[in-house]
Backbone as a chain_set.jsonl record, in Angstrom:
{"seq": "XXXXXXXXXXXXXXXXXXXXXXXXXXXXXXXXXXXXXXXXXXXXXXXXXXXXXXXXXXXXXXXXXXXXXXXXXXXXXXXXXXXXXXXXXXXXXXXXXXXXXXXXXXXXXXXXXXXXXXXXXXXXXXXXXXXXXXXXXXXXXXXXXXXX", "coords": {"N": [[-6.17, 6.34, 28.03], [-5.659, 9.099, 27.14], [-5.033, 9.933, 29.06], [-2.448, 9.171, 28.981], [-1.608, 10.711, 26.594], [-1.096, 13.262, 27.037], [0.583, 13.587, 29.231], [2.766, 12.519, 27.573], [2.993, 15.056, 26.049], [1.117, 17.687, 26.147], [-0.388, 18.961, 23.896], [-1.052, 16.559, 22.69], [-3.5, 15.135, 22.71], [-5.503, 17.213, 21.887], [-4.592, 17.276, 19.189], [-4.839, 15.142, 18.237], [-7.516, 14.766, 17.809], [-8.349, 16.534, 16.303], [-6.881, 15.557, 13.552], [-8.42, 13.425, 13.527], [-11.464, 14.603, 13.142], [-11.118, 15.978, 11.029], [-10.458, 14.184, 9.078], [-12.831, 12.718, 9.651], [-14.531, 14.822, 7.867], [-13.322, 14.85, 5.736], [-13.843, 12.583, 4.992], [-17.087, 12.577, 4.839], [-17.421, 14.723, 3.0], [-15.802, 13.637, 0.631], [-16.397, 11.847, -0.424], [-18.585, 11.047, -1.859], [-17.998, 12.063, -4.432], [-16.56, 10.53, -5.385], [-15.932, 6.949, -7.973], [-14.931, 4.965, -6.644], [-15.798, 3.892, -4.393], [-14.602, 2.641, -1.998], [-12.206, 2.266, -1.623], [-10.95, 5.053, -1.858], [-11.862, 5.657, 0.566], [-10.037, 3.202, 2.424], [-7.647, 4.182, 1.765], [-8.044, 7.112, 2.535], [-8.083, 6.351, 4.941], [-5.64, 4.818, 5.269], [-3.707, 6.997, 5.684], [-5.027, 8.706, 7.401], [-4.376, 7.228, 9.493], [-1.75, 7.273, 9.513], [-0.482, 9.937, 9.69], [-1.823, 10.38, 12.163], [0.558, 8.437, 14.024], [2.372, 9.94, 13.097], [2.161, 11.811, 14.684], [2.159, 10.854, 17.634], [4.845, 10.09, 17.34], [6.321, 12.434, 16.653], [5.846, 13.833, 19.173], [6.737, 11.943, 20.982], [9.478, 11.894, 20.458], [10.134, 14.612, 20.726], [9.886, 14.692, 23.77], [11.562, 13.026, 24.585], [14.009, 14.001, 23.571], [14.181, 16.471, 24.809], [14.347, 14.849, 27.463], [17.122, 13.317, 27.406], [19.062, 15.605, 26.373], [21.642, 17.663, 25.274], [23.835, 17.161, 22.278], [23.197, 15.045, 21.191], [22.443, 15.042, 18.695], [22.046, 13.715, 16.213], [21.043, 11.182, 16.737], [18.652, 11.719, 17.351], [17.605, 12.884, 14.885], [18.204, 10.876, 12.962], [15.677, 9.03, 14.198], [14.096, 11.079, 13.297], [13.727, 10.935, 10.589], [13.368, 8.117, 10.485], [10.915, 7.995, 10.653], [9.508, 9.087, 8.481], [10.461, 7.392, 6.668], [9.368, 4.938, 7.324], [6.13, 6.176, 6.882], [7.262, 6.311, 4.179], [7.385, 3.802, 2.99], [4.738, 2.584, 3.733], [3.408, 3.661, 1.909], [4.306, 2.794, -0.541], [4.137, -0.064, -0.388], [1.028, 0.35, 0.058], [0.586, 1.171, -2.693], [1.759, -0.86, -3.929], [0.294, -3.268, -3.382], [-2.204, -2.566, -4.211], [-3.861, -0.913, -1.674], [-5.543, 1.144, -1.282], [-6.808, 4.646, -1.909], [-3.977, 6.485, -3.302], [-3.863, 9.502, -3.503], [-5.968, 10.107, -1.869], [-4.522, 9.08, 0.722], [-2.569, 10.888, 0.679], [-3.947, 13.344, 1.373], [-5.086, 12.306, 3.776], [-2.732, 12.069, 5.461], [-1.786, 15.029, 5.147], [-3.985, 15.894, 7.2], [-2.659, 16.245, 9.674], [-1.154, 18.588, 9.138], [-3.208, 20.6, 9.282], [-4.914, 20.061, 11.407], [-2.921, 20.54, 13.17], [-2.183, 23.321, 12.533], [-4.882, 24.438, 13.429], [-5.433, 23.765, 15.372], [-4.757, 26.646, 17.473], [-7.333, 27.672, 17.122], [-9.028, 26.034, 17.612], [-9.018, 25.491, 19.983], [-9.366, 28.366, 21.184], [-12.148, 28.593, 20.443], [-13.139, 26.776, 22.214], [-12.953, 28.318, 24.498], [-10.786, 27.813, 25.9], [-8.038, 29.338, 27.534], [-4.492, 29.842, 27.891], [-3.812, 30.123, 30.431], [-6.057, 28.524, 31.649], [-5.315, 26.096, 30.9], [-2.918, 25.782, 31.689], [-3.28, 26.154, 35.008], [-4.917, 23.292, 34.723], [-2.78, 21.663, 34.074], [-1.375, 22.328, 36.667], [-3.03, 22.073, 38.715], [-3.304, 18.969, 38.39], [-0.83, 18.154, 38.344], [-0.944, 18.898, 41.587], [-2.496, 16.772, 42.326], [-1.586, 14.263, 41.472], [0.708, 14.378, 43.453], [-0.057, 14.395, 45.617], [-1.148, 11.536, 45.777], [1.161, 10.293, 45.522]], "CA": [[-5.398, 6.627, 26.827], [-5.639, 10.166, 26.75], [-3.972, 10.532, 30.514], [-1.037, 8.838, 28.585], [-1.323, 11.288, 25.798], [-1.548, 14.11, 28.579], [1.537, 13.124, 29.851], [3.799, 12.519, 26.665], [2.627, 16.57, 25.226], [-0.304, 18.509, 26.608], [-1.197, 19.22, 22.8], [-0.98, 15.85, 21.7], [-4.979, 14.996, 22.497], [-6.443, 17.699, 20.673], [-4.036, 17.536, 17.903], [-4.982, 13.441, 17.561], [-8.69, 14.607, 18.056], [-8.5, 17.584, 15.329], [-6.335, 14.739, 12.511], [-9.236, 12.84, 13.316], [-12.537, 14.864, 12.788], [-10.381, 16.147, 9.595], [-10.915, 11.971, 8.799], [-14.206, 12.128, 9.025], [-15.081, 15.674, 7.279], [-12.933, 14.332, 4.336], [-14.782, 11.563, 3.909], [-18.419, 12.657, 4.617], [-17.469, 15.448, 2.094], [-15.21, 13.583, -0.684], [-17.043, 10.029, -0.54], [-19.456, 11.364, -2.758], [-17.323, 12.412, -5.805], [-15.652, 9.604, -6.673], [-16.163, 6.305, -8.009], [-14.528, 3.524, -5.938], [-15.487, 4.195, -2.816], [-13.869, 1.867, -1.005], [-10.459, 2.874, -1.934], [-11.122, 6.104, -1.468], [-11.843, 5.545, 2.216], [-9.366, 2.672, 2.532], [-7.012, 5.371, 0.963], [-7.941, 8.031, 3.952], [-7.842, 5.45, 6.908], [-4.153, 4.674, 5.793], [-3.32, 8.39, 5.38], [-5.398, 9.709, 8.673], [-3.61, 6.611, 10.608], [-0.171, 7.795, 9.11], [-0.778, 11.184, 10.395], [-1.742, 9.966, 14.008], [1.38, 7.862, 14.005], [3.591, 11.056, 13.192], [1.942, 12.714, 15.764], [2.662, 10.433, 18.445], [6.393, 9.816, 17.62], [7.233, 13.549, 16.951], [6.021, 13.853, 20.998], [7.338, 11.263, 21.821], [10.66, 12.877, 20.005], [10.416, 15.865, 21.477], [9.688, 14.385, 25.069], [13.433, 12.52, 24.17], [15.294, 15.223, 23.636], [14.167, 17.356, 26.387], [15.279, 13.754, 28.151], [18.861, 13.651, 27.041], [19.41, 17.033, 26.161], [22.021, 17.815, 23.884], [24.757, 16.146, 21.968], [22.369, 13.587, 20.6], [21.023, 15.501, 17.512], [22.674, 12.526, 14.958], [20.305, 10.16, 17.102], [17.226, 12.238, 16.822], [17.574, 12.977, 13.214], [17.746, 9.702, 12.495], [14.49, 8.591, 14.207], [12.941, 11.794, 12.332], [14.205, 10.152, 9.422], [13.235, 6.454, 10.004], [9.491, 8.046, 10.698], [9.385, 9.533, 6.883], [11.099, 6.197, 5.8], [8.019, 4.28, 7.483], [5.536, 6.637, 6.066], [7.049, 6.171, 2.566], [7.083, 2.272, 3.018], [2.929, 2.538, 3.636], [2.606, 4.721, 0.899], [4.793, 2.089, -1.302], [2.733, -1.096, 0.324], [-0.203, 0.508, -0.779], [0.505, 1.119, -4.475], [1.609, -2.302, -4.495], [-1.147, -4.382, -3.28], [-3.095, -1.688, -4.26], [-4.711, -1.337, -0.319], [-6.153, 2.305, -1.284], [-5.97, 5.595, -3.141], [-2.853, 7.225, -3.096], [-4.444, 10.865, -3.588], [-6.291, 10.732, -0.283], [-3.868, 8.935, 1.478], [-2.044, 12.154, 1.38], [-5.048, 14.172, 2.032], [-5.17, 12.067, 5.326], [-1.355, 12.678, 5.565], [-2.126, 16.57, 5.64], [-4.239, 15.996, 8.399], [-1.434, 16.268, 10.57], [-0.903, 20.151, 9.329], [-4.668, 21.327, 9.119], [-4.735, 20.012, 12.583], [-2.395, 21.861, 13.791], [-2.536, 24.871, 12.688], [-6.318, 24.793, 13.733], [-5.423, 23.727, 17.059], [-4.773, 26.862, 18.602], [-8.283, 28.276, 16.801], [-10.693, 25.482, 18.315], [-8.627, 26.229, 21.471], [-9.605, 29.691, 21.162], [-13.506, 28.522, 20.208], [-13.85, 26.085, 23.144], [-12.941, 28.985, 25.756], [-10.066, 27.881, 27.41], [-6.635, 30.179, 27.305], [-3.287, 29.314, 28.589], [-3.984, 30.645, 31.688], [-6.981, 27.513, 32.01], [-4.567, 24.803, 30.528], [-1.654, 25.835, 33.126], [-4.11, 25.6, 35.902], [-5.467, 21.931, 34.7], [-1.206, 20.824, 34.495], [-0.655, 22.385, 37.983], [-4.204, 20.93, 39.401], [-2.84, 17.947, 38.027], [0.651, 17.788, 38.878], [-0.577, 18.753, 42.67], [-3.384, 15.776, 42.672], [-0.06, 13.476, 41.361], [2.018, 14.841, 44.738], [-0.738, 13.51, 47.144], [-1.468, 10.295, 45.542], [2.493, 9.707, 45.679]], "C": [[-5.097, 8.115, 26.716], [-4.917, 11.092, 27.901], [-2.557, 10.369, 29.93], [-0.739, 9.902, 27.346], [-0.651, 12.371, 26.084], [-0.344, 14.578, 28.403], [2.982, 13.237, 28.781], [3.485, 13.878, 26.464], [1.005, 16.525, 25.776], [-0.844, 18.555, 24.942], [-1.521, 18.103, 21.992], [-2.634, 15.187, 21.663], [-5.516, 15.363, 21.431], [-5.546, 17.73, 19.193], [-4.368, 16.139, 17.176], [-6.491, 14.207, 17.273], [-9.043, 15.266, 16.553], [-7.747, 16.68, 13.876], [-8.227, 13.953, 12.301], [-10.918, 12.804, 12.87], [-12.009, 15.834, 11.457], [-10.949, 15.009, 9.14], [-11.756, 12.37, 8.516], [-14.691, 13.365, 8.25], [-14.3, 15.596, 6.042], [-13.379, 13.329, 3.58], [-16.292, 11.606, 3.972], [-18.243, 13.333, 2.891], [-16.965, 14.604, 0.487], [-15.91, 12.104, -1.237], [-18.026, 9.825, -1.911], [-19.059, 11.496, -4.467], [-16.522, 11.2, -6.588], [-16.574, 7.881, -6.76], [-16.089, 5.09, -7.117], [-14.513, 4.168, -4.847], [-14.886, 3.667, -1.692], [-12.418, 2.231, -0.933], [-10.155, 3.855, -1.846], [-11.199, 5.93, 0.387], [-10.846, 4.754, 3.043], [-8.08, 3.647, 2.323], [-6.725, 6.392, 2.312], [-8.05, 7.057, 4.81], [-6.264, 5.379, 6.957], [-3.449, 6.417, 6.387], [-3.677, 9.121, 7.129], [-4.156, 8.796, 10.04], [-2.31, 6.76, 10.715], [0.104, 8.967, 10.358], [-1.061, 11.115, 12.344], [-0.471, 9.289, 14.496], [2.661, 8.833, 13.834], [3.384, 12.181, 14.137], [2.114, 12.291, 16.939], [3.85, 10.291, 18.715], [6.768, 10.962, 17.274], [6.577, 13.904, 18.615], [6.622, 13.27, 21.672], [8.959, 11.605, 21.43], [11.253, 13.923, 20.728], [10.784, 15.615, 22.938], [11.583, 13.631, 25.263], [14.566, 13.089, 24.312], [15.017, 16.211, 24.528], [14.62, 16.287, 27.688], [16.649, 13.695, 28.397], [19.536, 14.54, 27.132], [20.461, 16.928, 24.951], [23.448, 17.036, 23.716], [24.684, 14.847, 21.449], [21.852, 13.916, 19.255], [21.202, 14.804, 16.475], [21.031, 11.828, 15.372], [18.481, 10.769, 16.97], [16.77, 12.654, 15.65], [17.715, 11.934, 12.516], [16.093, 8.769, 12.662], [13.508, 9.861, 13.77], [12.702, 11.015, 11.188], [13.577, 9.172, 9.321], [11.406, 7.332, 9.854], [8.739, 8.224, 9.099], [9.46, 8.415, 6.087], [9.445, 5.441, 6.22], [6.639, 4.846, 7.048], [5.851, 6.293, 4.391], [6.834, 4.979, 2.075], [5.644, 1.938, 3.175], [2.575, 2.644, 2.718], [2.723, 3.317, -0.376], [3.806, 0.623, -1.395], [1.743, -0.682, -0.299], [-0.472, 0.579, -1.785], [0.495, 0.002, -4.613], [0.633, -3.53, -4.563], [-2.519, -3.099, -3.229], [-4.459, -1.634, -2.814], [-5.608, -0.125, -0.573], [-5.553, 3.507, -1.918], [-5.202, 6.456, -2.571], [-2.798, 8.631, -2.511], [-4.952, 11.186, -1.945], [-6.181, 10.424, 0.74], [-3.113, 9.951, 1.844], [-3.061, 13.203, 1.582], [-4.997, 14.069, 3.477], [-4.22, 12.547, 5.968], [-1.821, 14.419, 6.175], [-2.807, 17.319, 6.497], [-3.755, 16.658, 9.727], [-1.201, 18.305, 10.741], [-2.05, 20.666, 9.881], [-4.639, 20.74, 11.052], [-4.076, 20.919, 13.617], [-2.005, 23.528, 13.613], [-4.228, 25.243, 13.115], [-6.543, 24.374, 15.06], [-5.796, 25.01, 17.681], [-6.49, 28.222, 18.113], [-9.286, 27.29, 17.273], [-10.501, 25.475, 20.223], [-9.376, 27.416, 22.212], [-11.408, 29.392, 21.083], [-13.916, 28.271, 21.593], [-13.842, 27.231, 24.536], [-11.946, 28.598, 26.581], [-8.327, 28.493, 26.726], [-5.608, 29.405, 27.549], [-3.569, 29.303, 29.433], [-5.01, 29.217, 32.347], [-6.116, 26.112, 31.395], [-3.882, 24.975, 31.57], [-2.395, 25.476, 34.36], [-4.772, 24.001, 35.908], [-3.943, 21.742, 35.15], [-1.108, 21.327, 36.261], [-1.514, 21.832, 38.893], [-3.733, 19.622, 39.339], [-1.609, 17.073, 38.633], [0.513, 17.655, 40.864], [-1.245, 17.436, 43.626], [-1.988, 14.481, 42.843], [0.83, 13.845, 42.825], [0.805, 14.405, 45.63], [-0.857, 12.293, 47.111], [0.253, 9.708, 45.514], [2.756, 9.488, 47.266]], "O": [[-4.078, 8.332, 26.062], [-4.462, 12.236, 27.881], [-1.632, 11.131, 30.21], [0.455, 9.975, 27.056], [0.4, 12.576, 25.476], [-0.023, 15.565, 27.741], [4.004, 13.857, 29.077], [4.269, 14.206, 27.355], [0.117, 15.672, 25.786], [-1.96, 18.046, 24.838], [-2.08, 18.228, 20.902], [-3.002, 14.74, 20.577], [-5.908, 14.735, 20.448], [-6.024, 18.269, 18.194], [-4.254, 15.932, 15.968], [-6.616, 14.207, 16.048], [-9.809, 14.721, 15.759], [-8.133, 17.253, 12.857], [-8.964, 13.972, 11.315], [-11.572, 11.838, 12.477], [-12.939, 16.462, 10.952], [-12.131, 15.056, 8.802], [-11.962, 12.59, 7.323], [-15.69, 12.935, 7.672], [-14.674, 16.391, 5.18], [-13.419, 13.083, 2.375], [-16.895, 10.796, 3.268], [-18.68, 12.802, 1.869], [-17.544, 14.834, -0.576], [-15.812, 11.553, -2.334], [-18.164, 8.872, -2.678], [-19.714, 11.103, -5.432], [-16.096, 11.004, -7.726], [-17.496, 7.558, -6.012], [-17.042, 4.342, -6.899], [-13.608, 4.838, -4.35], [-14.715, 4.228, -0.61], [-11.755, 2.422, 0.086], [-8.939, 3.991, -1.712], [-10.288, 6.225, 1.16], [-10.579, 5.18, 4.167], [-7.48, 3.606, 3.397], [-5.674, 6.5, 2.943], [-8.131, 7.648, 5.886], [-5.579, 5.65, 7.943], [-2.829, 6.667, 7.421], [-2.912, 9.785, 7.83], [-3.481, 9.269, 10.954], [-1.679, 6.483, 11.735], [0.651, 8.896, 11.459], [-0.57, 11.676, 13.323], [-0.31, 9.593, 15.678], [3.762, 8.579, 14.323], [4.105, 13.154, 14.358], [2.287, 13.231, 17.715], [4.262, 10.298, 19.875], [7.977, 10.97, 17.501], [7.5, 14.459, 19.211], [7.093, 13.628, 22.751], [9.697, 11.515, 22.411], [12.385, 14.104, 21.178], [11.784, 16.154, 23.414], [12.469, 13.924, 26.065], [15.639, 12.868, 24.874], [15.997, 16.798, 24.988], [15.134, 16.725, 28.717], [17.215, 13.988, 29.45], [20.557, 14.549, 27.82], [20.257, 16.302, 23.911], [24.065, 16.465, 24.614], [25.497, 13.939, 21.281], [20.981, 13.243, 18.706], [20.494, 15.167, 15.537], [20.059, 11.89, 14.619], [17.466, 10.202, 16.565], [15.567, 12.777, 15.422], [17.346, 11.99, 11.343], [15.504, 8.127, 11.792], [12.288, 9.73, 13.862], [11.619, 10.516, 10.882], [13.052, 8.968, 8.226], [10.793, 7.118, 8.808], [7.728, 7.655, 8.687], [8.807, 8.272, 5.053], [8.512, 5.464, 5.417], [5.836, 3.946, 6.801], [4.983, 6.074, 3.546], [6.255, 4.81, 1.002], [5.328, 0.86, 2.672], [1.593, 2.033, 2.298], [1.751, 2.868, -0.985], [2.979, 0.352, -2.266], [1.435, -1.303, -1.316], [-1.575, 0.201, -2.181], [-0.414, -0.538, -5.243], [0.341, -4.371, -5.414], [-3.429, -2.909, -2.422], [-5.588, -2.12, -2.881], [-6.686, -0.3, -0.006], [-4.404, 3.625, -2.344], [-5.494, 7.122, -1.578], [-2.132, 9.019, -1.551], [-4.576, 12.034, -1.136], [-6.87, 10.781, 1.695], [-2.857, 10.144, 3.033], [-2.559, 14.139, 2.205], [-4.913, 14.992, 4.288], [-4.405, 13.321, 6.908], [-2.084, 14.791, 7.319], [-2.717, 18.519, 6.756], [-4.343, 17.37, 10.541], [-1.125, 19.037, 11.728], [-1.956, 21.205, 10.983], [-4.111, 21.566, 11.797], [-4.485, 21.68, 14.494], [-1.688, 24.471, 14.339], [-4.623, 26.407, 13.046], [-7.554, 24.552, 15.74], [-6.82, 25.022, 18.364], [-6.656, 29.313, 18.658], [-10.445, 27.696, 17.349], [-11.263, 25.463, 21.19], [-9.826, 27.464, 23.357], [-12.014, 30.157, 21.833], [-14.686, 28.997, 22.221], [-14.606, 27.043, 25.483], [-11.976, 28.858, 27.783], [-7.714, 28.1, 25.733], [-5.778, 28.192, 27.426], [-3.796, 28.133, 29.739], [-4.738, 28.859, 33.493], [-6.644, 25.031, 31.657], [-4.199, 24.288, 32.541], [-2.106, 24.367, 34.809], [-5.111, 23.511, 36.985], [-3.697, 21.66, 36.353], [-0.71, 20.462, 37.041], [-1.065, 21.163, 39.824], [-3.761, 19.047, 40.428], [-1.467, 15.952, 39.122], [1.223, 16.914, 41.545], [-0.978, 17.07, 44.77], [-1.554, 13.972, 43.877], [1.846, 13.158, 42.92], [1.254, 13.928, 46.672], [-0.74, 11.673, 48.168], [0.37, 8.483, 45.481], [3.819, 9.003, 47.655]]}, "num_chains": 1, "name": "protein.A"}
């Protein structure tokens, strides 16, 4: 799963990985404060799974239009578009059959930012530069040219 992530965007791993230990440090931390806990957590699962879901299809977006190239930007502004539309249709779904709370469905939602802007700071923690990412893609790319 994570060769295929790899593959669509080099950043799209740690940017799923960093939505996702967001997840859980929102709900060790906020679980506590409120009453209905279930809805509260039901609430952040839709919200964190939103957020993973807009992080896969803006790569896979991007990966699109570096495909095509240009003269398409109607067609890619529309599937920005539908992605927002399917986010607001969750959000809607959920008020209605009341599946979870609204509030920290967009908490989970915001995942998505806090993620990435804290990407290139646990980047920076774990020790590895550009200079050690470029070397994995070209290790990578030259393992891919023998096995072909």
């Amino acid at each position: 799963m994570i060769n295929w992530m790899k593959r669509l965007n080099q950043a799209l791993p740690g940017l799923i990985f960093g939505i996702l230990v967001y997840g859980v440090l929102i709900e060790l931390v906020g679980v506590w404060f409120v009453k209905d806990k279930i809805r509260y957590t039901t609430g952040l699962i839709f919200g964190i799974g939103c957020a993973v879901f807009m992080a896969i299809h803006i790569a896979m977006i991007i990966e699109e239009s570096v495909r095509i190239g240009q003269g398409h930007e109607k067609y890619l502004s529309f599937k920005s578009v539908m992605r927002y539309l399917i986010v607001c249709a969750v959000m809607i779904l959920m008020m209605v059959f009341k599946l979870g709370n609204m509030f920290t469905a967009l908490i989970g939602i915001l995942g998505l930012k806090v993620s990435a802007y804290a990407q290139p700071l646990l980047i920076k923690k774990l020790g590895k530069t550009n200079n050690d990412i470029s070397e994995e893609n070209s290790e990578e790319l030259n393992t891919k040219e023998v096995k072909v």
